[in-house]
């Protein structure tokens, strides 16, 4: 029988925000909860320092992910889609579209900023006359 696994990450404040990664922990074998829990990557935490997660959240710990033997041990299934490449290609196309949308939005903002920049001397002229210096 395989060891059940669970996901947890350090609570806010335990580590810096950039190190609050989602780690994979083997479920403790003993009935009594241990005082410290060690992730697959070797990072260990006191029991009260961890937030138990029902699924991956935020940045995953790559070392833990590389060490996980089977997806089934995380409570999931290992029936990955056969058309994984097609799925990835679709996501890449969506990212391209999103990237183009962000680019055109950036262009629009530049045009808007420039048009506001041209109007600014008129709108600020009254403020400039009130400057005592
Ligand atoms: Zn880890």
Tab-separated table of C-alpha atoms and ligand atoms in Angstrom:
chain	number	residue	atom	x	y	z
A	1	UNK	CA	0.000	0.000	0.000
A	2	UNK	CA	1.340	3.440	-0.918
A	3	UNK	CA	1.868	6.189	1.618
A	4	UNK	CA	-0.909	8.788	1.513
A	5	UNK	CA	0.301	12.303	0.861
A	6	UNK	CA	-1.063	15.733	1.626
A	7	UNK	CA	-0.316	19.268	0.518
A	8	UNK	CA	0.459	22.097	2.891
A	9	UNK	CA	2.276	25.383	2.915
A	10	UNK	CA	3.713	27.539	5.677
A	11	UNK	CA	1.233	29.953	7.224
A	12	UNK	CA	1.751	33.649	6.444
A	13	UNK	CA	4.636	35.020	8.505
A	14	UNK	CA	6.346	31.664	9.114
A	15	UNK	CA	8.600	32.210	6.116
A	16	UNK	CA	8.896	35.045	3.599
A	17	UNK	CA	6.098	35.254	1.023
A	18	UNK	CA	8.423	33.995	-1.726
A	19	UNK	CA	9.187	30.850	0.275
A	20	UNK	CA	5.524	30.055	1.062
A	21	UNK	CA	5.518	27.173	-1.372
A	22	UNK	CA	3.079	24.330	-1.555
A	23	UNK	CA	5.001	21.292	-0.201
A	24	UNK	CA	4.102	17.625	-0.355
A	25	UNK	CA	4.108	15.750	2.951
A	26	UNK	CA	3.778	12.033	3.558
A	27	UNK	CA	0.949	11.461	6.012
A	28	UNK	CA	2.367	10.605	9.449
A	29	UNK	CA	2.262	6.894	10.171
A	30	UNK	CA	1.543	7.267	13.882
A	31	UNK	CA	-1.914	7.855	15.324
A	32	UNK	CA	-0.695	10.811	17.371
A	33	UNK	CA	0.158	13.852	15.227
A	34	UNK	CA	3.912	14.491	15.320
A	35	UNK	CA	5.238	17.843	16.543
A	36	UNK	CA	7.108	18.423	13.291
A	37	UNK	CA	6.301	17.437	9.724
A	38	UNK	CA	8.954	16.926	7.042
A	39	UNK	CA	8.117	17.547	3.377
A	40	UNK	CA	9.430	15.306	0.607
A	41	UNK	CA	12.021	17.990	-0.198
A	42	UNK	CA	13.386	17.845	3.358
A	43	UNK	CA	11.902	21.142	4.588
A	44	UNK	CA	10.360	20.658	8.009
A	45	UNK	CA	7.855	22.672	9.948
A	46	UNK	CA	6.200	22.594	13.347
A	47	UNK	CA	2.635	21.313	13.099
A	48	UNK	CA	1.155	24.737	13.925
A	49	UNK	CA	3.167	26.455	11.207
A	50	UNK	CA	1.373	24.778	8.324
A	51	UNK	CA	-1.791	25.463	6.404
A	52	UNK	CA	-3.353	22.245	5.125
A	53	UNK	CA	-4.439	22.565	1.489
A	54	UNK	CA	-7.165	20.640	-0.341
A	55	UNK	CA	-5.312	21.197	-3.611
A	56	UNK	CA	-2.271	22.940	-5.053
A	57	UNK	CA	-2.192	26.652	-4.153
A	58	UNK	CA	0.347	29.273	-5.102
A	59	UNK	CA	3.883	28.337	-5.988
A	60	UNK	CA	4.618	24.609	-5.842
A	61	UNK	CA	7.863	23.318	-4.330
A	62	UNK	CA	9.688	21.854	-7.335
A	63	UNK	CA	11.809	19.534	-5.205
A	64	UNK	CA	8.680	18.049	-3.637
A	65	UNK	CA	7.021	17.640	-7.043
A	66	UNK	CA	10.055	15.841	-8.428
A	67	UNK	CA	10.021	13.485	-5.462
A	68	UNK	CA	6.333	12.536	-5.636
A	69	UNK	CA	6.262	8.947	-6.907
A	70	UNK	CA	2.681	8.742	-8.251
A	71	UNK	CA	-0.182	11.217	-8.707
A	72	UNK	CA	-2.530	8.664	-7.165
A	73	UNK	CA	-0.788	9.185	-3.829
A	74	UNK	CA	-2.089	12.757	-3.794
A	75	UNK	CA	-5.632	11.447	-3.996
A	76	UNK	CA	-5.899	12.129	-7.699
A	77	UNK	CA	-6.016	9.793	-10.623
A	78	UNK	CA	-3.266	9.063	-13.074
A	79	UNK	CA	-5.548	8.929	-16.089
A	80	UNK	CA	-3.922	11.827	-17.893
A	81	UNK	CA	-5.540	12.997	-21.091
A	82	UNK	CA	-4.203	11.256	-24.171
A	83	UNK	CA	-4.283	14.532	-26.033
A	84	UNK	CA	-2.017	16.326	-23.573
A	85	UNK	CA	-0.027	17.897	-26.423
A	86	UNK	CA	-3.229	19.270	-27.964
A	87	UNK	CA	-4.266	20.609	-24.565
A	88	UNK	CA	-0.880	22.320	-24.106
A	89	UNK	CA	-1.049	23.729	-27.657
A	90	UNK	CA	-4.494	25.192	-26.927
A	91	UNK	CA	-3.197	26.823	-23.740
A	92	UNK	CA	-0.232	28.239	-25.678
A	93	UNK	CA	-2.600	29.710	-28.291
A	94	UNK	CA	-4.697	31.274	-25.521
A	95	UNK	CA	-1.554	32.737	-23.961
A	96	UNK	CA	-0.547	34.176	-27.356
A	97	UNK	CA	-3.979	35.787	-27.739
A	98	UNK	CA	-3.764	37.143	-24.201
A	99	UNK	CA	-0.292	38.483	-24.890
A	100	UNK	CA	-1.516	40.278	-28.040
A	101	UNK	CA	-4.452	41.716	-26.094
A	102	UNK	CA	-2.085	43.012	-23.399
A	103	UNK	CA	0.171	44.522	-26.106
A	104	UNK	CA	-2.711	46.355	-27.763
A	105	UNK	CA	-3.929	47.539	-24.348
A	106	UNK	CA	-0.425	48.833	-23.637
A	107	UNK	CA	-0.432	50.658	-27.000
A	108	UNK	CA	-3.809	52.170	-26.135
A	109	UNK	CA	-2.524	53.323	-22.741
A	110	UNK	CA	0.513	54.939	-24.390
A	111	UNK	CA	-1.760	56.829	-26.812
A	112	UNK	CA	-4.005	57.857	-23.914
A	113	UNK	CA	-1.021	58.960	-21.806
A	114	UNK	CA	0.369	60.983	-24.721
A	115	UNK	CA	-2.963	62.690	-25.370
A	116	UNK	CA	-3.298	63.516	-21.651
A	117	UNK	CA	0.309	64.745	-21.643
A	118	UNK	CA	-0.507	67.212	-24.428
A	119	UNK	CA	-3.518	68.539	-22.502
A	120	UNK	CA	-1.717	68.791	-19.166
A	121	UNK	CA	-0.060	72.242	-19.669
A	122	UNK	CA	-3.535	73.814	-20.135
A	123	UNK	CA	-5.086	72.103	-17.113
A	124	UNK	CA	-2.077	72.800	-14.865
A	125	UNK	CA	-1.594	76.447	-15.867
A	126	UNK	CA	-3.776	77.751	-13.027
A	127	UNK	CA	-1.851	75.642	-10.484
A	128	UNK	CA	1.452	76.982	-11.823
A	129	UNK	CA	0.382	80.594	-11.285
A	130	UNK	CA	-0.456	79.823	-7.648
A	131	UNK	CA	3.084	78.546	-7.016
A	132	UNK	CA	4.694	81.129	-4.697
A	133	UNK	CA	8.275	80.567	-5.930
B	1	LIG	ZN1	9.047	20.977	-0.676
